[in-house]
XYZ file of C-alpha atoms in Angstrom:
545
model
C -0.391 -0.207 -0.177
C 1.491 2.985 -1.320
C 0.504 6.839 1.047
C 0.538 8.188 -2.073
C -1.814 6.306 -3.801
C -5.283 8.184 -4.431
C -8.112 6.522 -5.412
C -11.310 8.366 -6.154
C -14.830 6.196 -4.139
C -17.671 8.349 -3.937
C -18.617 8.339 -0.168
C -22.330 7.824 0.435
C -22.279 10.678 2.530
C -21.065 13.497 1.229
C -22.789 12.310 -2.812
C -26.095 10.507 -1.893
C -27.632 12.150 0.433
C -26.237 16.229 -1.212
C -28.118 17.563 -3.644
C -25.418 18.073 -5.945
C -23.844 14.676 -7.163
C -25.736 11.422 -8.647
C -24.127 8.230 -9.217
C -22.309 7.544 -12.502
C -24.101 5.726 -14.328
C -25.137 4.522 -18.100
C -25.697 8.387 -18.168
C -22.369 9.158 -16.893
C -19.880 6.200 -18.050
C -19.017 7.761 -21.168
C -20.941 5.630 -23.209
C -23.064 7.835 -24.064
C -27.154 6.338 -24.490
C -28.450 6.980 -27.814
C -32.267 8.570 -26.681
C -35.361 10.066 -28.468
C -35.147 13.481 -26.902
C -38.816 13.855 -25.806
C -40.611 17.616 -25.471
C -41.262 18.468 -21.698
C -44.671 17.208 -21.319
C -43.816 14.196 -22.646
C -40.573 13.991 -20.056
C -43.042 15.683 -16.399
C -45.854 13.436 -17.997
C -47.152 12.413 -14.322
C -45.615 14.347 -12.557
C -47.409 16.935 -9.724
C -46.129 20.275 -11.057
C -47.254 23.691 -9.389
C -45.723 26.214 -12.217
C -47.042 26.270 -15.638
C -44.542 25.287 -18.225
C -44.236 25.317 -22.361
C -44.785 21.813 -22.832
C -42.588 21.709 -26.129
C -39.342 22.783 -25.109
C -37.046 19.530 -25.830
C -34.815 18.357 -23.241
C -32.240 16.398 -24.739
C -30.405 14.513 -21.090
C -31.472 14.359 -17.536
C -29.351 14.933 -15.061
C -29.221 15.716 -11.284
C -25.900 15.947 -10.728
C -24.628 19.603 -12.904
C -20.784 18.656 -13.376
C -22.814 16.258 -16.799
C -24.756 18.799 -18.575
C -24.973 18.815 -21.292
C -26.599 21.172 -23.777
C -30.619 20.950 -23.792
C -30.515 19.154 -20.785
C -33.499 19.497 -17.791
C -31.948 19.126 -14.436
C -32.721 18.476 -11.132
C -31.853 20.685 -7.957
C -32.150 18.223 -5.144
C -31.659 18.742 -1.768
C -29.905 17.086 0.126
C -28.228 16.043 3.726
C -25.370 18.283 3.325
C -25.866 20.515 0.148
C -28.521 21.758 -2.054
C -28.471 21.298 -5.679
C -30.238 25.202 -5.724
C -26.523 26.469 -5.538
C -25.113 24.380 -8.991
C -28.281 26.643 -11.006
C -26.128 29.108 -12.883
C -23.636 26.568 -13.428
C -26.007 23.863 -14.348
C -27.451 26.750 -16.921
C -23.987 27.635 -18.249
C -23.606 24.368 -19.208
C -26.426 23.917 -21.501
C -28.941 23.473 -19.790
C -32.713 25.036 -21.143
C -34.908 23.464 -18.156
C -34.553 23.583 -14.469
C -36.448 21.776 -11.665
C -36.754 22.165 -7.752
C -38.970 21.519 -5.110
C -38.715 25.194 -4.104
C -39.379 28.672 -6.041
C -36.129 29.024 -8.995
C -38.002 31.112 -11.105
C -35.939 34.194 -9.742
C -32.936 32.845 -10.349
C -33.135 31.622 -13.584
C -32.854 33.271 -16.248
C -34.844 34.463 -20.161
C -35.090 31.615 -22.172
C -34.398 28.720 -19.967
C -37.389 27.245 -18.038
C -38.047 27.253 -14.446
C -40.177 23.802 -12.768
C -41.430 24.224 -9.203
C -42.356 20.558 -8.839
C -44.909 18.501 -5.669
C -41.054 16.466 -4.586
C -38.767 17.220 -6.350
C -36.776 13.469 -5.573
C -40.233 11.489 -7.616
C -40.265 14.013 -9.703
C -36.783 12.806 -10.680
C -37.607 9.234 -10.724
C -41.104 10.032 -12.836
C -39.257 11.552 -15.408
C -36.186 9.400 -15.734
C -38.983 6.497 -17.117
C -40.585 8.715 -19.141
C -37.241 10.164 -20.561
C -35.932 6.211 -21.134
C -39.458 5.029 -22.670
C -40.246 2.679 -19.034
C -37.485 -0.009 -18.955
C -38.782 -1.189 -16.049
C -42.519 -1.873 -18.056
C -40.945 -4.743 -19.946
C -38.557 -6.479 -17.160
C -39.354 -8.637 -13.811
C -37.659 -6.562 -11.605
C -36.804 -8.349 -7.978
C -36.096 -6.228 -5.019
C -34.113 -7.583 -1.484
C -33.531 -5.339 1.160
C -32.492 -5.401 4.707
C -29.764 -5.102 7.520
C -27.599 -7.565 6.402
C -27.867 -10.687 3.564
C -28.688 -8.291 1.206
C -26.021 -8.523 -1.513
C -25.541 -12.458 -0.783
C -29.270 -12.636 -1.079
C -29.123 -10.857 -4.931
C -26.311 -12.835 -6.031
C -27.926 -16.406 -5.344
C -31.318 -14.670 -7.350
C -28.853 -13.816 -10.046
C -27.013 -16.822 -10.393
C -30.774 -18.616 -10.219
C -31.821 -16.523 -13.534
C -28.345 -16.847 -15.629
C -29.339 -20.937 -15.416
C -32.453 -19.789 -16.990
C -29.962 -18.760 -20.006
C -31.780 -15.112 -19.302
C -30.246 -11.993 -19.790
C -30.625 -10.116 -16.520
C -28.743 -7.050 -14.360
C -27.950 -6.876 -10.900
C -27.024 -3.944 -8.699
C -25.936 -3.790 -5.434
C -22.779 -3.657 -2.945
C -20.282 -4.639 -4.953
C -20.828 -4.384 -8.859
C -23.620 -2.907 -11.230
C -23.890 -5.597 -14.115
C -25.946 -5.091 -17.579
C -25.544 -7.363 -20.116
C -22.876 -4.786 -22.015
C -20.575 -5.193 -18.287
C -19.806 -4.399 -15.425
C -19.603 -0.806 -13.795
C -18.100 0.645 -10.418
C -21.075 0.968 -7.629
C -21.390 4.368 -5.972
C -24.340 3.287 -4.559
C -26.210 0.342 -3.164
C -28.856 1.579 -5.310
C -28.502 3.747 -8.146
C -30.213 7.073 -8.704
C -32.965 7.190 -10.286
C -32.027 8.211 -13.193
C -28.595 6.060 -13.535
C -30.822 2.840 -12.986
C -33.567 3.269 -14.916
C -30.332 4.257 -18.051
C -29.469 1.440 -16.944
C -32.913 -1.118 -17.112
C -32.887 0.645 -20.346
C -29.642 -0.870 -21.339
C -30.634 -4.498 -20.085
C -34.487 -4.690 -21.742
C -32.521 -3.137 -25.296
C -30.139 -6.148 -24.702
C -33.184 -8.278 -24.370
C -33.012 -9.376 -21.107
C -36.081 -9.910 -19.192
C -35.006 -9.842 -15.111
C -33.123 -6.835 -12.876
C -32.278 -8.052 -9.341
C -30.921 -5.669 -6.697
C -30.543 -4.335 -3.487
C -32.575 -2.063 -2.433
C -30.783 0.002 0.932
C -33.188 2.456 2.794
C -31.206 5.265 1.883
C -32.514 4.535 -1.569
C -36.172 4.108 -0.514
C -36.139 7.354 1.048
C -34.786 9.527 -1.580
C -36.824 7.509 -3.898
C -34.960 6.018 -6.741
C -37.284 3.066 -7.160
C -40.192 5.557 -7.480
C -42.152 4.456 -10.409
C -40.839 0.769 -10.617
C -43.228 -2.489 -9.929
C -41.495 -5.226 -8.420
C -42.922 -8.737 -9.453
C -40.788 -9.889 -5.900
C -39.261 -8.011 -2.825
C -37.426 -9.937 -0.514
C -37.352 -8.697 3.411
C -33.870 -10.441 4.940
C -33.975 -9.035 8.770
C -33.660 -5.739 10.590
C -30.918 -5.038 13.062
C -30.274 -1.569 14.501
C -28.075 0.715 11.159
C -27.526 3.532 9.995
C -29.159 5.354 12.847
C -26.836 8.524 11.964
C -29.461 8.960 8.929
C -32.990 7.274 10.535
C -32.561 8.747 13.800
C -34.974 6.438 15.288
C -35.181 2.626 14.426
C -39.344 3.242 13.968
C -37.769 5.240 10.717
C -35.801 3.055 9.569
C -37.869 0.207 9.458
C -40.757 2.370 7.925
C -38.202 3.031 4.521
C -38.348 -0.720 3.873
C -41.919 -0.980 4.579
C -41.643 1.469 1.784
C -40.792 -1.624 -0.858
C -43.580 -3.976 0.720
C -46.706 -1.056 0.546
C -45.248 0.244 -3.192
C -42.923 2.458 -4.648
C -45.370 4.793 -6.715
C -46.555 1.870 -9.594
C -48.953 -0.521 -6.946
C -47.424 -3.065 -4.170
C -45.211 -5.916 -5.218
C -46.908 -8.970 -7.046
C -45.365 -11.343 -4.408
C -43.316 -10.717 -0.909
C -40.831 -13.349 0.075
C -40.686 -12.556 4.202
C -38.242 -13.713 6.878
C -41.025 -15.290 9.001
C -38.810 -15.450 11.661
C -37.670 -11.568 12.067
C -40.088 -9.424 14.159
C -40.336 -6.969 11.919
C -40.763 -9.524 9.120
C -43.986 -10.364 10.564
C -45.205 -6.646 10.070
C -44.876 -6.811 6.103
C -47.010 -9.733 6.246
C -50.210 -9.217 4.008
C -48.601 -5.862 2.278
C -48.043 -7.084 -0.588
C -50.752 -8.840 -2.921
C -49.065 -12.139 -2.825
C -46.510 -12.744 0.152
C -44.619 -16.183 0.575
C -42.456 -16.653 4.402
C -39.017 -18.178 4.697
C -37.457 -19.790 7.639
C -36.477 -22.252 10.547
C -38.949 -22.365 13.013
C -42.054 -24.029 11.911
C -44.803 -22.361 10.210
C -42.708 -20.571 7.241
C -44.062 -21.154 3.529
C -40.038 -22.109 2.128
C -37.812 -23.976 5.071
C -35.724 -26.981 5.657
C -35.850 -29.315 8.609
C -32.047 -29.970 8.976
C -28.902 -28.749 6.823
C -24.795 -29.789 7.273
C -22.835 -26.938 8.156
C -18.933 -27.439 7.122
C -15.789 -24.802 5.672
C -16.810 -26.251 2.226
C -20.462 -25.452 2.287
C -24.463 -26.277 2.293
C -26.496 -28.806 1.348
C -30.066 -29.253 2.331
C -33.524 -30.038 1.596
C -35.384 -26.908 0.859
C -39.768 -27.383 1.629
C -40.964 -25.478 -0.745
C -44.627 -25.085 -2.082
C -43.416 -25.720 -5.274
C -41.933 -29.522 -4.050
C -38.946 -29.967 -2.643
C -35.596 -28.721 -3.564
C -32.022 -30.202 -3.110
C -29.473 -27.659 -2.522
C -25.536 -28.084 -2.654
C -23.697 -24.575 -2.518
C -20.724 -23.565 -1.942
C -21.645 -20.855 0.589
C -20.780 -21.547 3.989
C -23.099 -20.954 7.375
C -26.309 -21.072 8.800
C -26.946 -17.058 7.246
C -26.423 -18.317 4.333
C -29.663 -20.862 4.899
C -31.499 -17.810 5.580
C -30.114 -16.453 2.580
C -30.995 -19.203 -0.447
C -34.190 -19.877 1.302
C -35.247 -16.214 0.854
C -33.292 -16.620 -3.573
C -35.537 -19.856 -3.373
C -38.384 -18.148 -2.822
C -37.670 -15.317 -5.222
C -36.945 -17.141 -8.303
C -40.097 -19.081 -7.712
C -42.149 -15.787 -8.089
C -40.334 -15.092 -10.862
C -41.720 -18.493 -12.449
C -38.417 -20.991 -12.913
C -38.389 -24.385 -11.863
C -37.012 -26.174 -9.712
C -34.278 -27.912 -11.607
C -32.879 -24.065 -13.041
C -32.508 -23.175 -8.882
C -30.971 -25.586 -8.122
C -28.575 -25.235 -11.253
C -28.209 -21.978 -10.229
C -27.014 -21.956 -6.961
C -25.186 -25.152 -6.948
C -22.904 -22.660 -9.537
C -22.577 -19.968 -7.215
C -19.152 -20.653 -6.067
C -18.754 -17.973 -4.106
C -20.096 -13.741 -3.191
C -17.170 -11.291 -2.940
C -16.203 -10.257 0.812
C -18.202 -12.665 1.322
C -17.070 -15.465 4.229
C -14.222 -15.515 1.460
C -11.432 -17.658 2.662
C -7.399 -16.313 1.859
C -5.635 -19.819 1.774
C -1.741 -19.918 1.289
C -1.587 -23.530 3.091
C -1.344 -21.930 6.875
C -2.189 -23.974 9.827
C -5.140 -21.660 10.680
C -7.997 -20.606 8.483
C -7.895 -16.789 7.355
C -11.265 -15.790 6.431
C -12.709 -12.121 5.149
C -15.873 -11.008 5.405
C -18.518 -7.721 5.088
C -19.988 -7.874 8.560
C -20.019 -3.875 9.610
C -22.893 -4.328 11.842
C -23.187 -6.165 15.407
C -25.368 -8.433 13.931
C -23.326 -9.458 11.128
C -19.916 -9.789 13.504
C -22.044 -12.148 15.810
C -23.437 -14.020 13.230
C -20.063 -14.081 10.975
C -17.749 -14.391 15.134
C -21.121 -17.976 15.383
C -20.704 -19.399 12.223
C -17.084 -19.707 12.729
C -17.066 -20.854 16.272
C -20.115 -23.881 14.671
C -17.148 -24.978 11.979
C -15.043 -24.780 14.298
C -15.634 -25.422 17.564
C -12.499 -26.000 18.897
C -9.572 -23.533 17.846
C -9.335 -20.224 19.008
C -11.438 -17.044 17.226
C -9.517 -13.890 16.283
C -11.393 -11.044 14.892
C -9.889 -7.695 13.536
C -12.236 -5.141 12.953
C -13.250 -1.317 13.371
C -15.893 0.877 12.419
C -16.100 3.847 10.207
C -15.806 7.501 11.054
C -18.517 10.304 10.189
C -21.393 7.487 10.758
C -23.690 5.866 13.326
C -21.742 6.106 16.594
C -24.389 4.367 19.049
C -23.286 0.965 17.006
C -19.728 1.066 17.912
C -19.574 -0.281 21.539
C -21.837 -2.878 20.760
C -20.189 -4.195 18.405
C -17.322 -4.260 20.867
C -19.150 -5.766 23.115
C -20.289 -8.573 20.250
C -16.649 -9.610 19.637
C -15.539 -9.220 23.852
C -18.284 -11.450 24.592
C -18.150 -14.493 21.206
C -14.110 -13.981 19.629
C -11.018 -14.725 21.932
C -8.631 -12.201 21.165
C -10.081 -8.862 19.713
C -7.311 -7.061 17.410
C -9.530 -3.382 17.340
C -8.298 -1.314 14.113
C -9.366 1.423 11.690
C -12.346 0.811 8.916
C -12.483 3.842 6.548
C -12.402 6.299 9.398
C -12.496 9.419 7.083
C -12.367 13.041 9.231
C -12.469 11.375 12.784
C -9.297 10.334 14.670
C -8.380 6.126 14.563
C -7.735 6.265 17.939
C -11.270 7.891 19.346
C -13.100 5.173 16.792
C -11.480 2.801 18.770
C -11.907 4.393 22.096
C -16.183 4.144 21.469
C -14.965 0.132 20.423
C -13.908 -0.095 23.508
C -16.547 0.976 26.149
C -18.217 -2.694 25.127
C -15.496 -4.757 25.205
C -14.750 -3.545 28.716
C -18.402 -4.454 29.373
C -16.665 -8.559 28.791
C -14.496 -10.238 29.931
C -12.909 -10.609 26.214
C -8.735 -9.776 25.533
C -8.189 -6.810 23.181
C -5.610 -5.042 21.584
C -5.482 -2.029 19.967
C -4.178 -1.432 16.427
C -4.854 1.780 14.422
C -3.071 0.698 10.449
C -4.880 -2.204 9.755
C -2.244 -3.513 7.607
C -0.208 -3.553 10.564
C -3.384 -5.535 11.989
C -3.459 -7.397 10.022
C 0.100 -9.068 10.789
C -0.233 -9.009 14.287
C -3.290 -10.992 13.952
C -1.386 -13.665 11.901
C 1.018 -13.555 14.359
C -1.406 -14.439 17.267
C -3.164 -17.008 15.143
C -1.981 -20.678 15.465
C -3.017 -23.974 14.163
C -6.499 -24.464 14.621
C -7.311 -21.375 15.072
C -9.946 -19.271 12.571
C -8.593 -15.237 11.925
C -11.349 -12.990 10.829
C -10.806 -9.977 9.312
C -14.003 -7.743 9.169
C -16.038 -4.517 7.772
C -14.335 -3.992 4.832
C -15.187 -7.367 2.862
C -14.717 -6.484 -1.090
C -13.315 -3.240 -0.536
C -10.500 -2.390 -2.004
C -9.731 1.027 -0.199
C -9.631 2.962 2.530
C -11.192 6.652 3.388
C -8.707 8.864 5.289
C -9.389 12.610 6.599
C -7.186 13.458 3.641
C -7.636 10.655 0.872
C -8.286 7.429 0.415
C -5.577 4.703 0.052
C -5.326 1.482 -1.540
C -6.370 -1.280 0.147
C -8.005 -4.500 0.282
C -8.081 -6.674 3.047
C -7.843 -10.065 0.945
C -4.451 -8.497 -0.921
C -3.066 -7.697 2.521
C -3.416 -10.898 4.617
C -2.681 -12.848 1.500
C 1.014 -10.721 1.696
C 0.813 -10.687 4.884
C 1.100 -14.668 4.360
C 3.718 -14.988 2.835
C 6.425 -12.658 4.380
C 5.651 -15.295 7.117
C 6.468 -18.126 5.043
C 3.476 -19.569 3.435
C 2.961 -20.999 0.343
C 0.693 -20.060 -2.952
C -2.442 -18.888 -2.478
C -5.386 -21.527 -3.608
C -7.836 -20.808 -6.176
C -10.369 -20.574 -3.129
C -8.656 -17.677 -1.711
C -7.995 -15.078 -4.990
C -9.407 -11.976 -4.475
C -12.064 -10.523 -6.580
C -10.840 -6.694 -7.468
C -13.768 -5.068 -7.630
C -13.973 -2.367 -5.540
C -16.898 -0.423 -4.587
C -18.204 2.403 -2.256
C -20.094 2.399 1.223
C -22.674 0.449 1.478
C -26.544 1.745 2.040
C -28.482 -0.854 5.068
């Protein structure tokens, strides 16, 4: 890792929540999309406007980032947590915007010759206008959304693998990357901004795709990025405390998730697939047109009576409304039994056969940065995982303990800076209680002092009798974990998973837990990596939960 290396992964708390920046997507990735210009009345059809506007103005682009404006654009000035898009109206006009939309009055800041339009809700208006501009590509696709605190990435990956086993073209959008039949794009945020998402959906439709699977973060639901889309299937995984810096209360957080099941402006989903073992899942029953439950407790529509857990994967028989499905998966741990059951429910809602479901699950070898094993032939196990909530961290440690009850568990983690501080001591208490040794380090500290973040975590660790050490330099901390490990132990590197960067106050460094761990093992004399340990080089921005 070079201290001079600089990357620029967008940080959701800056770009996503501001009124200025929007996600990079098909409208901004250097691949201009050929879209027929439309008049203003076509673009704004269905938008609740307050002020009148000339319907014949020609619109060639929809954008909510003034830096990306081209001639003939309509610029949506969005209000964000940190910035107000109104501050960038002049820049947008200078670059060629012919119309400006806001939910605030803007006629006094828009010069003659440029159309000013006030709407009731700017983010909903952006979503509707984007769907209009791209000729409603979602209507040509069967859409699946997965929401919940933990398990979204793995569940969407399993569903995507099942769809691909049916030899259908599809799209996948989530924390790791955005994928369409045309290729793979970086994922600045878990869920793309509505204008970019509609562009991606058009790309899938135009490639004769039939499906799209996406992670629906609570941020995206609050900010109406999925507005105007109708979902064939909506999955709820679980709900635990997270992102209290944004949602303020747990009920607000749940309310955001609930939006997916009541409908995002195009009616309730056709089928909801609900984790019935989760208390908040029970509150979502009956909201969609049809509800299918899954879980390991009695009464679930999709379940299994027993399963075999090993470091090589899972084996079980799933009981479903469409008959038994024999599962053989490379995914590891009890939590992935839940994720697979959820994916089965979504796949059946799409009308896919049990044979296709079995094949898709069998074909998925791994999910990047999710219980990913780093193997250099060392006598202990090294696992990289994205667990960055207290519930996910507890599940990770319990999975490791269940699979290896005799060895020690060494857990290395940190907490993100400029984020929810309330989870820090809770995570510390979890690992202090369940691990044999906790190594506290940095995880994207941003503008905060890493030692202050660690101090917040220590408050929780000290409520337990767990042993801990402090090493804020994450590369040194990983080396320390390797030095502490003995034959039969498990080293858990938690929090960063697939990420390939570390965000500091003044720069973003290139950093990948998987590569750093592999290098540390080589430095300690261990040999050539196995295929199971090879890292997926895709990085992405911070996950929205």
